[in-house]
PDB file of C-alpha atoms in Angstrom:
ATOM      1  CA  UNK A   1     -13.887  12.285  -5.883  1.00 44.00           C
ATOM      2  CA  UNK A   2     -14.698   9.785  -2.940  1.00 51.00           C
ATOM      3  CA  UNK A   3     -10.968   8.639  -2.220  1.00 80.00           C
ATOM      4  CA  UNK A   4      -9.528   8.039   0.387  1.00 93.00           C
ATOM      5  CA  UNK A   5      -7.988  10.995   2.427  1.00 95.00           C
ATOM      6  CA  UNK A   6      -5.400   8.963   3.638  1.00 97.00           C
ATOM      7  CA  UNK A   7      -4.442   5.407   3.117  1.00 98.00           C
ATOM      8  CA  UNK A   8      -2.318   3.749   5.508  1.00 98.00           C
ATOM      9  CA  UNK A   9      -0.508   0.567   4.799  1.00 98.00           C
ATOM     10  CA  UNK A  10       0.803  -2.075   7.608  1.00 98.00           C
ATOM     11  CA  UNK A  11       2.997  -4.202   6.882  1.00 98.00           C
ATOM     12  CA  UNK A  12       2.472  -7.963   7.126  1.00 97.00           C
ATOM     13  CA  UNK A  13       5.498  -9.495   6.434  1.00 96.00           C
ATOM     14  CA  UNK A  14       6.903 -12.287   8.102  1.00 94.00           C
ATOM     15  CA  UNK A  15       9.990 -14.619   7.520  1.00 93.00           C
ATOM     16  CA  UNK A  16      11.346 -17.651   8.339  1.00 91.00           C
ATOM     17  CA  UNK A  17      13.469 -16.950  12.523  1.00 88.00           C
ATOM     18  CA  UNK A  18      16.713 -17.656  10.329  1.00 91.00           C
ATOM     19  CA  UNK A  19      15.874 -15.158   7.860  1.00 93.00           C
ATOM     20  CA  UNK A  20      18.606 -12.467   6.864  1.00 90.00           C
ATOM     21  CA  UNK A  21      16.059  -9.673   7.524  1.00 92.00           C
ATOM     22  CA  UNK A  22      13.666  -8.870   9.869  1.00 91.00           C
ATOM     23  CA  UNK A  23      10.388  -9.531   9.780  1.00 94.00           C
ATOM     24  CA  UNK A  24       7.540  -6.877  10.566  1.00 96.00           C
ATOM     25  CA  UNK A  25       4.779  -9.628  12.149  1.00 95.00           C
ATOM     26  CA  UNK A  26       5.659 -13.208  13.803  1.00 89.00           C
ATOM     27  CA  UNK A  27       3.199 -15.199  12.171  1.00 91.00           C
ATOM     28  CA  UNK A  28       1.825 -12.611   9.217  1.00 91.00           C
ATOM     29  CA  UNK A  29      -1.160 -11.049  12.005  1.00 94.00           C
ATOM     30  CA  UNK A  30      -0.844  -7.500  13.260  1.00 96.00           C
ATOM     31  CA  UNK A  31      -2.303  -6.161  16.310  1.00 97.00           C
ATOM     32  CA  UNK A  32      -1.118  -2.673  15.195  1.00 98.00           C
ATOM     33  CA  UNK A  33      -3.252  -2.672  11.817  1.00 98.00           C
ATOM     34  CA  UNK A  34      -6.477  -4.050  14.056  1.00 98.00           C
ATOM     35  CA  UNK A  35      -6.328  -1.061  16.932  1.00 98.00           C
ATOM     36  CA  UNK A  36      -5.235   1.243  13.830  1.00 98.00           C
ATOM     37  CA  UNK A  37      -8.497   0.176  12.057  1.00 98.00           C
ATOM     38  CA  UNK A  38     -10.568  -0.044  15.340  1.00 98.00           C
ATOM     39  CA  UNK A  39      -9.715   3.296  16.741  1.00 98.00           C
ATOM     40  CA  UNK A  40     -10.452   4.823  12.538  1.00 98.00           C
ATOM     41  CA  UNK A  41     -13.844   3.573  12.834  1.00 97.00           C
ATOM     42  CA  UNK A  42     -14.054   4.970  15.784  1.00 98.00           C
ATOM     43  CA  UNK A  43     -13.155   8.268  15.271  1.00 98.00           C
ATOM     44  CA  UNK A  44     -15.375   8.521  12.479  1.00 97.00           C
ATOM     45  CA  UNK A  45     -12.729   7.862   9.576  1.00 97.00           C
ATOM     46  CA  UNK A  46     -14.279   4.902   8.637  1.00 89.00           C
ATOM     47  CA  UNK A  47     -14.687   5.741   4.319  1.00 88.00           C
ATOM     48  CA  UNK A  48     -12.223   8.468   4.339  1.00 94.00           C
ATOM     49  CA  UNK A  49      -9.501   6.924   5.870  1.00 97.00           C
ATOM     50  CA  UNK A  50      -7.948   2.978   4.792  1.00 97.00           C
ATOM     51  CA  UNK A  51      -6.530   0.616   7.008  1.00 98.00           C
ATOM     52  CA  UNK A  52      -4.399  -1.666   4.693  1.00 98.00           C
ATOM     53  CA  UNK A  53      -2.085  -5.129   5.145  1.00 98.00           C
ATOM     54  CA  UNK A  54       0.661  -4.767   2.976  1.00 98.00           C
ATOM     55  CA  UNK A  55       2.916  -7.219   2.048  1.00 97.00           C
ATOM     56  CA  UNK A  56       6.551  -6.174   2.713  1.00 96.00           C
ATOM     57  CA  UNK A  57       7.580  -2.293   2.310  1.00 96.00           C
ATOM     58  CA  UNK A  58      11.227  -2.939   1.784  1.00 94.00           C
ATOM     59  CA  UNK A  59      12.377  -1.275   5.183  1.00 94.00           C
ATOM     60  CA  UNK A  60      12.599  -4.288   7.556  1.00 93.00           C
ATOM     61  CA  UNK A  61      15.290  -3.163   8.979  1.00 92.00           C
ATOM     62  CA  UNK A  62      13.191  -0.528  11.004  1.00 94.00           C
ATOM     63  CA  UNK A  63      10.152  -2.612  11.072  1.00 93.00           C
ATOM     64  CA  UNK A  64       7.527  -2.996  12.219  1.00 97.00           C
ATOM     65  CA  UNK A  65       6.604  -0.580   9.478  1.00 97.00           C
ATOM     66  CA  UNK A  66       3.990   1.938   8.333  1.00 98.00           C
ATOM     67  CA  UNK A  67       3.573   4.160   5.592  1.00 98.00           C
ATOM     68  CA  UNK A  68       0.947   6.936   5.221  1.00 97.00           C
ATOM     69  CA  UNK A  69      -0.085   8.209   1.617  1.00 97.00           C
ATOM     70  CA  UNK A  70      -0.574  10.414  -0.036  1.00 95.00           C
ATOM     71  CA  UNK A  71       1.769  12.277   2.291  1.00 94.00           C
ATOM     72  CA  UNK A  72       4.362   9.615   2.330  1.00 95.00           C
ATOM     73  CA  UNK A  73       4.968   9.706   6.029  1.00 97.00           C
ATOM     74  CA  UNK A  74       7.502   6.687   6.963  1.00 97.00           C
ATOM     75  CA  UNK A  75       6.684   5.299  10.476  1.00 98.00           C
ATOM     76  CA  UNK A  76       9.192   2.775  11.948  1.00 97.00           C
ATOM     77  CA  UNK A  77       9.427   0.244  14.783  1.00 97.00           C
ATOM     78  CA  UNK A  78       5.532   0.747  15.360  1.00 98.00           C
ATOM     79  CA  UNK A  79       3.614  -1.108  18.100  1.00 97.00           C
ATOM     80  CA  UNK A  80       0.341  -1.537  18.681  1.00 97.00           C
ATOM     81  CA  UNK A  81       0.331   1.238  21.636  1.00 98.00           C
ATOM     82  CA  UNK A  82       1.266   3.464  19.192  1.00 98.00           C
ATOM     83  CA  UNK A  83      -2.089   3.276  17.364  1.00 98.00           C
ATOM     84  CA  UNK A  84      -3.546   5.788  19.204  1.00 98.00           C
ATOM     85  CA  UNK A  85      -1.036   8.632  18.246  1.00 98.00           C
ATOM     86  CA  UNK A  86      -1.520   7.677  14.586  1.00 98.00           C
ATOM     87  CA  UNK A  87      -5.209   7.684  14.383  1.00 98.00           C
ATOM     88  CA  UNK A  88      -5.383  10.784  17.153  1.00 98.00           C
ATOM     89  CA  UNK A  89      -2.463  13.128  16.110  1.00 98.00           C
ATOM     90  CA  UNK A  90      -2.325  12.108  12.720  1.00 98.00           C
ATOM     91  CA  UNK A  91      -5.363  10.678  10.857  1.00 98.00           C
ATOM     92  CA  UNK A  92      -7.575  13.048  12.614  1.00 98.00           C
ATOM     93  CA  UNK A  93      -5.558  16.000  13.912  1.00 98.00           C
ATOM     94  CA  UNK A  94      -2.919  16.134  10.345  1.00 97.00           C
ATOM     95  CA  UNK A  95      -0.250  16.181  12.238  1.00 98.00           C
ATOM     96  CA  UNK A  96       2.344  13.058  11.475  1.00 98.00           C
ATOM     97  CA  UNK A  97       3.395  11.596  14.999  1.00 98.00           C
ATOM     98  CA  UNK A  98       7.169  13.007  14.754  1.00 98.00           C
ATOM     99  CA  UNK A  99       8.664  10.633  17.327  1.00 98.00           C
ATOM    100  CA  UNK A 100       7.507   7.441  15.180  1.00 98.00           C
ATOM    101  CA  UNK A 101       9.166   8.889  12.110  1.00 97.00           C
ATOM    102  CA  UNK A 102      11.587   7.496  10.040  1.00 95.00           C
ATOM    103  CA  UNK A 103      14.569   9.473   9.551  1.00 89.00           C
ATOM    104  CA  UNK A 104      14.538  10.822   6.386  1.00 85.00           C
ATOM    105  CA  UNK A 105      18.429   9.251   5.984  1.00 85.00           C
ATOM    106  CA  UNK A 106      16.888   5.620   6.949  1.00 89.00           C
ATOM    107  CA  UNK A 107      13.770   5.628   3.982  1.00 88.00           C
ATOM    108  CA  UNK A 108      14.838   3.504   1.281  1.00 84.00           C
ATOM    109  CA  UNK A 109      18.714   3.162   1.890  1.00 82.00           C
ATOM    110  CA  UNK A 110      21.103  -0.090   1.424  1.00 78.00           C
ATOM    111  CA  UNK A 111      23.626   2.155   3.966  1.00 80.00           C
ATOM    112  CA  UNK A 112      22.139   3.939   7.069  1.00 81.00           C
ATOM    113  CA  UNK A 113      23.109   2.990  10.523  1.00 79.00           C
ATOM    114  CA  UNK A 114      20.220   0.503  11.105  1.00 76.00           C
ATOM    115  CA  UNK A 115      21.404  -1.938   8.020  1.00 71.00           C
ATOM    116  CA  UNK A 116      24.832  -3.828   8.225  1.00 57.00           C
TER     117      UNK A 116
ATOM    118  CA  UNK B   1      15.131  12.580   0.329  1.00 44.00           C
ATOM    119  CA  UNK B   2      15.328   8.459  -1.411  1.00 51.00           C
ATOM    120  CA  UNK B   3      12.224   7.673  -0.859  1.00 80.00           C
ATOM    121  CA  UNK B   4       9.826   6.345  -3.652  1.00 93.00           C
ATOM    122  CA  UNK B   5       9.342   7.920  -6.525  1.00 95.00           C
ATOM    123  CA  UNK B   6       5.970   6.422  -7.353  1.00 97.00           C
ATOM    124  CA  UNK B   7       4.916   3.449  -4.853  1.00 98.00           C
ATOM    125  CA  UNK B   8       2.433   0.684  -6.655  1.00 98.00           C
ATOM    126  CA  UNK B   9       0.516  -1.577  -4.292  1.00 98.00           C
ATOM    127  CA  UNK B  10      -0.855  -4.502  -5.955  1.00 98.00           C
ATOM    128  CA  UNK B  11      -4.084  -6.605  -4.665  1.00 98.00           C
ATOM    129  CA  UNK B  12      -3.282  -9.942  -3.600  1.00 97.00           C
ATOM    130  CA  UNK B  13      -6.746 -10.983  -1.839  1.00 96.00           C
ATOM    131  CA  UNK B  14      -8.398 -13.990  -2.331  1.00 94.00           C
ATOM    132  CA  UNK B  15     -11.621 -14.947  -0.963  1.00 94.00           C
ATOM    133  CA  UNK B  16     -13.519 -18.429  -0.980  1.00 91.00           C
ATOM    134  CA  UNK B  17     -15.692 -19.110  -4.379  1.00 88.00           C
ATOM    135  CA  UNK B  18     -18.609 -18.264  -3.221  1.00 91.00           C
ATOM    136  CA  UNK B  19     -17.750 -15.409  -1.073  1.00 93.00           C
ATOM    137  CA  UNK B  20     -20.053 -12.292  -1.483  1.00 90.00           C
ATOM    138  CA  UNK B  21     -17.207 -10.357  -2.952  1.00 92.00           C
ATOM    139  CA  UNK B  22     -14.684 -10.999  -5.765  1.00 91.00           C
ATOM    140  CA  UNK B  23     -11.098 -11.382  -5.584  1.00 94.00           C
ATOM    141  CA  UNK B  24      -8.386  -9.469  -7.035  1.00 96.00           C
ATOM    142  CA  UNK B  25      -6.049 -12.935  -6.986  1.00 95.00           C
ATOM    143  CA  UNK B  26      -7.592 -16.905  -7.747  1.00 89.00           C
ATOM    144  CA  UNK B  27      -4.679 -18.065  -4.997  1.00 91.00           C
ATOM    145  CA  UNK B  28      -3.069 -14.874  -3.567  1.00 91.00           C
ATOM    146  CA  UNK B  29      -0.479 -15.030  -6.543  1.00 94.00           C
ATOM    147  CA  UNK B  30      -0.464 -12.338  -8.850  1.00 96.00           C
ATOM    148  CA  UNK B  31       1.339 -12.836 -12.098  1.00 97.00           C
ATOM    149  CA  UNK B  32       0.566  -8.924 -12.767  1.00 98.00           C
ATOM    150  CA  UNK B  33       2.763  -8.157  -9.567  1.00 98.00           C
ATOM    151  CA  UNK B  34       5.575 -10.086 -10.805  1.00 98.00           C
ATOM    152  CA  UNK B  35       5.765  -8.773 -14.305  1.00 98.00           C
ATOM    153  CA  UNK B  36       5.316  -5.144 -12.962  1.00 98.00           C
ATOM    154  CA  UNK B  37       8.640  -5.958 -10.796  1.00 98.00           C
ATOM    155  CA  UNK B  38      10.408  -7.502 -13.276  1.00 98.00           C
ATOM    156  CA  UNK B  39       9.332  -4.950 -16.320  1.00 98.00           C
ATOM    157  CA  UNK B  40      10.334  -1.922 -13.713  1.00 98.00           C
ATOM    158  CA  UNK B  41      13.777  -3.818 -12.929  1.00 97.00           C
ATOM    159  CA  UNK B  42      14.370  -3.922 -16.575  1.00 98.00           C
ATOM    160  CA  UNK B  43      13.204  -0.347 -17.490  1.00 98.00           C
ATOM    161  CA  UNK B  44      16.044   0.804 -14.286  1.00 97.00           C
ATOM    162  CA  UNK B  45      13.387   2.087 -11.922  1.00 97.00           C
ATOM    163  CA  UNK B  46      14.313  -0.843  -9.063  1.00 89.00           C
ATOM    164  CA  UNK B  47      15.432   1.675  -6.082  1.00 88.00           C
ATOM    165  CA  UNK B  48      13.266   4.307  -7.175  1.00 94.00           C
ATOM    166  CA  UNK B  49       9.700   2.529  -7.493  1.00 97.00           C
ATOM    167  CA  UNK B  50       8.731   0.296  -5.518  1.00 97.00           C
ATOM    168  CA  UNK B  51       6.030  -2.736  -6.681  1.00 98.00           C
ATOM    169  CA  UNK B  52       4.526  -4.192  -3.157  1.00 98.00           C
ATOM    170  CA  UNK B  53       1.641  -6.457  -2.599  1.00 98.00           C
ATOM    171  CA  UNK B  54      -0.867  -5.154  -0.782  1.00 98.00           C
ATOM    172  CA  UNK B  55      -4.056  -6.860   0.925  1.00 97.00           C
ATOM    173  CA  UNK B  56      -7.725  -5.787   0.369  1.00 96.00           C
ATOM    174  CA  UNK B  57      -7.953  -2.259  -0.866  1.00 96.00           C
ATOM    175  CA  UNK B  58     -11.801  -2.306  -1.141  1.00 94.00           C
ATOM    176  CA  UNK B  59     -12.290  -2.189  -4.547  1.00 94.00           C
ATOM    177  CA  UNK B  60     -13.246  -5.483  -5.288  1.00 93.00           C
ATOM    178  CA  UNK B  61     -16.216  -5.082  -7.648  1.00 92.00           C
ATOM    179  CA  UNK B  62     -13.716  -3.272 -10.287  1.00 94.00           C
ATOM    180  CA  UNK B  63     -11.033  -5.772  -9.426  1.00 93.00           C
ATOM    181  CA  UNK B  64      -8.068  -7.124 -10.007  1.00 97.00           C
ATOM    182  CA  UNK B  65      -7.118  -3.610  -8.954  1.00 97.00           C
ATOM    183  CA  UNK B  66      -3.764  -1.765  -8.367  1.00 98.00           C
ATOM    184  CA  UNK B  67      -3.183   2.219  -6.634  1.00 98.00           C
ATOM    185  CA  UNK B  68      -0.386   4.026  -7.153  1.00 97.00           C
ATOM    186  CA  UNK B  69       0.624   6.799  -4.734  1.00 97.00           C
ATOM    187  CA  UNK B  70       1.660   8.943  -4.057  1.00 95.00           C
ATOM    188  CA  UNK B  71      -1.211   9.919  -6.898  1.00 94.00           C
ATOM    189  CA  UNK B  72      -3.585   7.975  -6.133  1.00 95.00           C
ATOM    190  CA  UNK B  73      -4.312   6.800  -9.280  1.00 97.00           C
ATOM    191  CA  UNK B  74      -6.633   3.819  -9.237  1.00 97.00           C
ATOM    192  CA  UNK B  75      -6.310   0.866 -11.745  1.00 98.00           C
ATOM    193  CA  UNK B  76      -9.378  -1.723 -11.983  1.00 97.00           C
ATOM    194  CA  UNK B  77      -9.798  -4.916 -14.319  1.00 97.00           C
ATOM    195  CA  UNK B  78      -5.924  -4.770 -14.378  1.00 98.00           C
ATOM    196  CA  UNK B  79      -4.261  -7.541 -16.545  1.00 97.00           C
ATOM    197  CA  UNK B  80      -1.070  -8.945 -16.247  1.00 97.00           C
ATOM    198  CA  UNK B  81      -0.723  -7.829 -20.200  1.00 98.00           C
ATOM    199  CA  UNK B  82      -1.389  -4.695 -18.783  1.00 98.00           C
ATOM    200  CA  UNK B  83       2.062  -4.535 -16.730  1.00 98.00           C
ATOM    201  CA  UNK B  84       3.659  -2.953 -19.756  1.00 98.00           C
ATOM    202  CA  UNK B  85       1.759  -0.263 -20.052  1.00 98.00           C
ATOM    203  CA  UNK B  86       1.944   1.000 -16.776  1.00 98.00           C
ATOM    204  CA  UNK B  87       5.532   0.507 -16.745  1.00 98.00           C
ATOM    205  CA  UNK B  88       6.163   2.319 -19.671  1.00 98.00           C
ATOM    206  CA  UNK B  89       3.531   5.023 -19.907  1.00 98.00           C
ATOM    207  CA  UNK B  90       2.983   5.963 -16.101  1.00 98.00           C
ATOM    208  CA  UNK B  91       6.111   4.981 -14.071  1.00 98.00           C
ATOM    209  CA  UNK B  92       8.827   5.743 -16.729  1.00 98.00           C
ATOM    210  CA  UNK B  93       6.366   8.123 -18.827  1.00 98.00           C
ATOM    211  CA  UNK B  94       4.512   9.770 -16.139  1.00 97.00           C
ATOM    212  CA  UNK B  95       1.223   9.475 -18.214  1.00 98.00           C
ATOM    213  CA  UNK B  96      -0.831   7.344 -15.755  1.00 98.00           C
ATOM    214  CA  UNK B  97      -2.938   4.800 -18.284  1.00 98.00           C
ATOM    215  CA  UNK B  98      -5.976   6.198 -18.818  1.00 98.00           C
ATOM    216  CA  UNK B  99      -7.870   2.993 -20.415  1.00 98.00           C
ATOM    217  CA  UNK B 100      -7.211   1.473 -17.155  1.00 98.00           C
ATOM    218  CA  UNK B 101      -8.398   3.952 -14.977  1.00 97.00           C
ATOM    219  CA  UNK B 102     -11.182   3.214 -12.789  1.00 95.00           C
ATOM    220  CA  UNK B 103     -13.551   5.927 -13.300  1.00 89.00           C
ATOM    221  CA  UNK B 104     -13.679   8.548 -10.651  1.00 85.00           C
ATOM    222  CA  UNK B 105     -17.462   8.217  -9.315  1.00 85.00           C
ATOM    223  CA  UNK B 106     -16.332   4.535  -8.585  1.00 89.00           C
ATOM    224  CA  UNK B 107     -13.510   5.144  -6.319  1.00 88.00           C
ATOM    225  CA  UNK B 108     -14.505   4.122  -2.491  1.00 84.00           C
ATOM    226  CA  UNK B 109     -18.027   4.195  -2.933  1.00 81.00           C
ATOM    227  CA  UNK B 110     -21.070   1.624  -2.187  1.00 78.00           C
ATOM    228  CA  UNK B 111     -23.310   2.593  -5.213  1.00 80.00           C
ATOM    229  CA  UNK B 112     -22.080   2.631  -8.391  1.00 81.00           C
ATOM    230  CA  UNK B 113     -22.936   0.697 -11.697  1.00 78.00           C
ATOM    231  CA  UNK B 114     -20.732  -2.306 -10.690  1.00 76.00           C
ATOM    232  CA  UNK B 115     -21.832  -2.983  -7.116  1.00 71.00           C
ATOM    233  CA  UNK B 116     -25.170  -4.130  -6.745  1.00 57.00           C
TER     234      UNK B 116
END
Protein backbone atom coordinates (compact mmCIF):
# COMPACT_ATOMS: atom_id res chain seq x y z
CA UNK A 1 0.00 0.00 0.00
CA UNK A 2 1.46 3.42 -1.33
CA UNK A 3 1.07 5.47 2.05
CA UNK A 4 2.86 7.55 3.35
CA UNK A 5 5.86 6.35 5.55
CA UNK A 6 5.61 9.17 7.62
CA UNK A 7 3.33 12.11 7.73
CA UNK A 8 4.35 15.11 9.44
CA UNK A 9 1.98 17.80 10.46
CA UNK A 10 2.99 21.69 11.17
CA UNK A 11 1.06 23.55 12.80
CA UNK A 12 -0.46 26.76 11.43
CA UNK A 13 -2.18 28.30 14.01
CA UNK A 14 -2.24 31.76 14.76
CA UNK A 15 -4.25 34.04 17.22
CA UNK A 16 -5.17 37.28 17.85
CA UNK A 17 -1.46 39.17 20.13
CA UNK A 18 -4.11 39.31 23.10
CA UNK A 19 -4.96 35.81 22.82
CA UNK A 20 -4.87 33.57 26.09
CA UNK A 21 -2.64 31.03 24.26
CA UNK A 22 0.08 31.05 22.15
CA UNK A 23 0.10 30.93 18.81
CA UNK A 24 2.41 28.52 16.66
CA UNK A 25 2.81 31.10 13.36
CA UNK A 26 2.42 35.12 13.41
CA UNK A 27 0.36 35.53 10.54
CA UNK A 28 -0.79 31.60 9.76
CA UNK A 29 2.75 31.08 7.25
CA UNK A 30 5.50 28.76 8.39
CA UNK A 31 8.98 28.86 7.32
CA UNK A 32 9.53 25.58 9.26
CA UNK A 33 6.87 23.49 7.14
CA UNK A 34 8.56 25.15 3.72
CA UNK A 35 12.47 24.07 4.59
CA UNK A 36 10.74 20.79 6.14
CA UNK A 37 9.10 20.19 2.70
CA UNK A 38 12.10 21.60 0.67
CA UNK A 39 14.82 19.63 2.29
CA UNK A 40 11.99 16.11 1.87
CA UNK A 41 12.07 16.66 -1.71
CA UNK A 42 15.33 16.90 -1.56
CA UNK A 43 16.35 14.02 0.07
CA UNK A 44 14.33 12.00 -2.07
CA UNK A 45 11.16 11.63 0.31
CA UNK A 46 9.12 13.37 -1.89
CA UNK A 47 5.82 10.44 -2.15
CA UNK A 48 6.84 8.62 0.88
CA UNK A 49 7.09 11.21 3.19
CA UNK A 50 4.06 14.32 3.78
CA UNK A 51 4.68 17.69 4.64
CA UNK A 52 1.31 18.89 6.16
CA UNK A 53 -0.25 22.49 7.62
CA UNK A 54 -2.31 21.65 10.35
CA UNK A 55 -4.57 23.70 11.96
CA UNK A 56 -3.95 23.85 15.75
CA UNK A 57 -2.57 20.56 17.64
CA UNK A 58 -3.79 21.55 21.03
CA UNK A 59 -0.19 22.05 22.58
CA UNK A 60 0.40 25.82 22.13
CA UNK A 61 1.84 26.09 25.03
CA UNK A 62 5.13 24.46 23.62
CA UNK A 63 4.57 25.67 20.19
CA UNK A 64 5.71 26.05 17.56
CA UNK A 65 4.60 22.47 17.18
CA UNK A 66 5.14 19.27 15.20
CA UNK A 67 3.88 15.95 15.27
CA UNK A 68 5.22 12.90 13.35
CA UNK A 69 2.83 9.84 12.59
CA UNK A 70 2.51 7.06 12.60
CA UNK A 71 5.13 7.09 15.34
CA UNK A 72 3.56 9.86 17.25
CA UNK A 73 6.74 11.74 17.91
CA UNK A 74 5.79 15.24 19.70
CA UNK A 75 8.28 18.00 18.63
CA UNK A 76 8.03 21.36 20.51
CA UNK A 77 9.25 24.95 20.19
CA UNK A 78 10.48 24.05 16.52
CA UNK A 79 12.21 26.61 14.27
CA UNK A 80 12.92 26.63 10.99
CA UNK A 81 16.82 25.74 11.66
CA UNK A 82 15.65 22.83 13.05
CA UNK A 83 14.39 21.43 9.72
CA UNK A 84 17.38 19.93 8.90
CA UNK A 85 17.59 17.54 11.99
CA UNK A 86 14.02 16.44 11.25
CA UNK A 87 14.31 15.62 7.66
CA UNK A 88 18.22 14.33 8.24
CA UNK A 89 18.07 12.39 11.60
CA UNK A 90 14.62 11.60 11.46
CA UNK A 91 12.70 11.31 8.15
CA UNK A 92 15.64 9.74 6.56
CA UNK A 93 17.93 8.27 9.22
CA UNK A 94 14.56 6.90 11.78
CA UNK A 95 15.90 8.32 14.41
CA UNK A 96 13.41 11.09 16.20
CA UNK A 97 15.64 14.28 16.94
CA UNK A 98 15.63 13.69 20.93
CA UNK A 99 16.54 17.26 21.87
CA UNK A 100 13.29 18.68 19.98
CA UNK A 101 11.11 16.25 21.89
CA UNK A 102 8.34 16.88 23.90
CA UNK A 103 8.49 15.54 27.25
CA UNK A 104 6.39 12.82 27.49
CA UNK A 105 4.80 14.70 30.90
CA UNK A 106 4.09 17.96 28.58
CA UNK A 107 1.91 15.88 25.51
CA UNK A 108 -1.59 16.55 26.02
CA UNK A 109 -1.71 17.89 29.73
CA UNK A 110 -3.98 20.87 31.29
CA UNK A 111 -1.01 20.72 34.30
CA UNK A 112 2.73 20.46 33.31
CA UNK A 113 5.15 23.16 34.08
CA UNK A 114 4.83 25.00 30.70
CA UNK A 115 0.83 25.76 31.25
CA UNK A 116 -0.33 28.13 34.15
CA UNK B 1 1.90 8.45 28.39
CA UNK B 2 -1.61 11.11 27.61
CA UNK B 3 -1.12 11.45 24.41
CA UNK B 4 -3.88 10.73 21.74
CA UNK B 5 -5.56 7.87 21.59
CA UNK B 6 -6.58 8.08 17.95
CA UNK B 7 -5.70 11.63 16.28
CA UNK B 8 -8.28 12.60 13.20
CA UNK B 9 -7.07 15.31 10.84
CA UNK B 10 -9.75 16.70 8.81
CA UNK B 11 -9.23 18.50 5.21
CA UNK B 12 -10.01 22.00 5.23
CA UNK B 13 -8.54 23.09 1.64
CA UNK B 14 -10.20 25.07 -0.66
CA UNK B 15 -9.07 25.94 -4.00
CA UNK B 16 -10.52 28.51 -6.65
CA UNK B 17 -13.52 26.98 -8.97
CA UNK B 18 -11.74 26.27 -11.59
CA UNK B 19 -8.62 25.09 -10.07
CA UNK B 20 -7.19 21.80 -11.60
CA UNK B 21 -7.89 19.98 -8.41
CA UNK B 22 -10.96 19.62 -6.14
CA UNK B 23 -11.44 20.73 -2.73
CA UNK B 24 -12.12 18.91 0.33
CA UNK B 25 -14.03 22.33 1.80
CA UNK B 26 -16.41 25.01 -0.62
CA UNK B 27 -14.94 27.92 1.98
CA UNK B 28 -12.37 26.24 4.30
CA UNK B 29 -15.35 25.40 6.75
CA UNK B 30 -16.07 21.98 7.35
CA UNK B 31 -19.35 21.14 8.95
CA UNK B 32 -17.96 17.35 9.09
CA UNK B 33 -15.09 18.71 11.44
CA UNK B 34 -17.44 20.27 13.72
CA UNK B 35 -19.88 17.46 14.16
CA UNK B 36 -16.91 14.97 14.58
CA UNK B 37 -15.84 17.37 17.65
CA UNK B 38 -18.96 17.80 18.98
CA UNK B 39 -20.24 13.92 18.49
CA UNK B 40 -16.65 12.84 20.19
CA UNK B 41 -17.31 15.50 23.12
CA UNK B 42 -20.60 13.90 23.62
CA UNK B 43 -19.54 10.19 23.30
CA UNK B 44 -16.56 11.35 26.37
CA UNK B 45 -13.56 10.92 24.11
CA UNK B 46 -12.59 15.00 24.37
CA UNK B 47 -8.94 14.56 26.08
CA UNK B 48 -8.35 11.37 24.57
CA UNK B 49 -9.03 12.03 20.68
CA UNK B 50 -8.27 14.71 19.25
CA UNK B 51 -10.39 16.18 15.91
CA UNK B 52 -7.84 18.87 14.16
CA UNK B 53 -8.08 20.50 10.84
CA UNK B 54 -5.56 19.81 8.72
CA UNK B 55 -4.50 21.49 5.25
CA UNK B 56 -4.01 19.59 1.92
CA UNK B 57 -3.36 15.95 2.49
CA UNK B 58 -3.14 15.11 -1.27
CA UNK B 59 -5.98 13.23 -1.76
CA UNK B 60 -8.08 15.46 -3.46
CA UNK B 61 -9.57 13.38 -6.29
CA UNK B 62 -11.31 11.02 -3.47
CA UNK B 63 -12.09 14.09 -1.43
CA UNK B 64 -13.62 15.52 1.14
CA UNK B 65 -11.14 13.25 2.89
CA UNK B 66 -10.16 12.63 6.58
CA UNK B 67 -6.82 10.22 8.09
CA UNK B 68 -6.76 8.98 11.22
CA UNK B 69 -3.45 8.02 12.87
CA UNK B 70 -1.97 6.74 14.38
CA UNK B 71 -3.61 3.95 11.78
CA UNK B 72 -3.58 5.52 9.03
CA UNK B 73 -6.78 4.81 8.01
CA UNK B 74 -7.88 6.91 5.06
CA UNK B 75 -11.52 8.23 4.67
CA UNK B 76 -12.58 9.71 1.08
CA UNK B 77 -16.09 11.18 -0.09
CA UNK B 78 -16.55 11.77 3.71
CA UNK B 79 -19.97 13.37 4.66
CA UNK B 80 -20.79 15.32 7.44
CA UNK B 81 -23.73 12.49 7.99
CA UNK B 82 -20.91 10.41 8.08
CA UNK B 83 -19.49 11.96 11.50
CA UNK B 84 -21.56 9.43 13.38
CA UNK B 85 -20.29 6.63 12.15
CA UNK B 86 -16.86 7.22 12.66
CA UNK B 87 -17.52 8.35 16.04
CA UNK B 88 -19.27 5.49 17.03
CA UNK B 89 -17.85 2.57 15.09
CA UNK B 90 -14.02 3.56 14.82
CA UNK B 91 -13.12 6.00 17.67
CA UNK B 92 -15.41 4.56 20.45
CA UNK B 93 -15.78 1.03 18.58
CA UNK B 94 -12.42 0.61 17.19
CA UNK B 95 -13.95 -0.81 13.89
CA UNK B 96 -12.58 1.82 11.43
CA UNK B 97 -15.73 2.31 8.76
CA UNK B 98 -15.15 0.28 6.12
CA UNK B 99 -17.83 1.83 3.52
CA UNK B 100 -15.81 4.86 3.86
CA UNK B 101 -12.58 3.61 3.30
CA UNK B 102 -10.69 4.78 0.45
CA UNK B 103 -9.53 1.77 -1.24
CA UNK B 104 -5.96 0.84 -0.72
CA UNK B 105 -4.48 1.05 -4.46
CA UNK B 106 -5.76 4.75 -4.20
CA UNK B 107 -3.85 5.90 -1.28
CA UNK B 108 -0.89 8.47 -2.44
CA UNK B 109 -0.80 7.51 -5.85
CA UNK B 110 -1.00 9.47 -9.39
CA UNK B 111 -2.88 6.71 -11.39
CA UNK B 112 -5.78 5.35 -10.23
CA UNK B 113 -9.47 5.18 -11.55
CA UNK B 114 -10.31 8.65 -10.08
CA UNK B 115 -7.40 10.78 -11.26
CA UNK B 116 -7.20 11.29 -14.77
Amino acid sequence: MPAFERHVFVCHNNRPADAPRRSCTADGKSELHTRLNQLAKEAGLGNRVRINKSGCLDQCEHGPMVVVYPEAVWYSNVRSEDAEAIVAEHLVGGRPVERLRLADECVNTKICPHRS
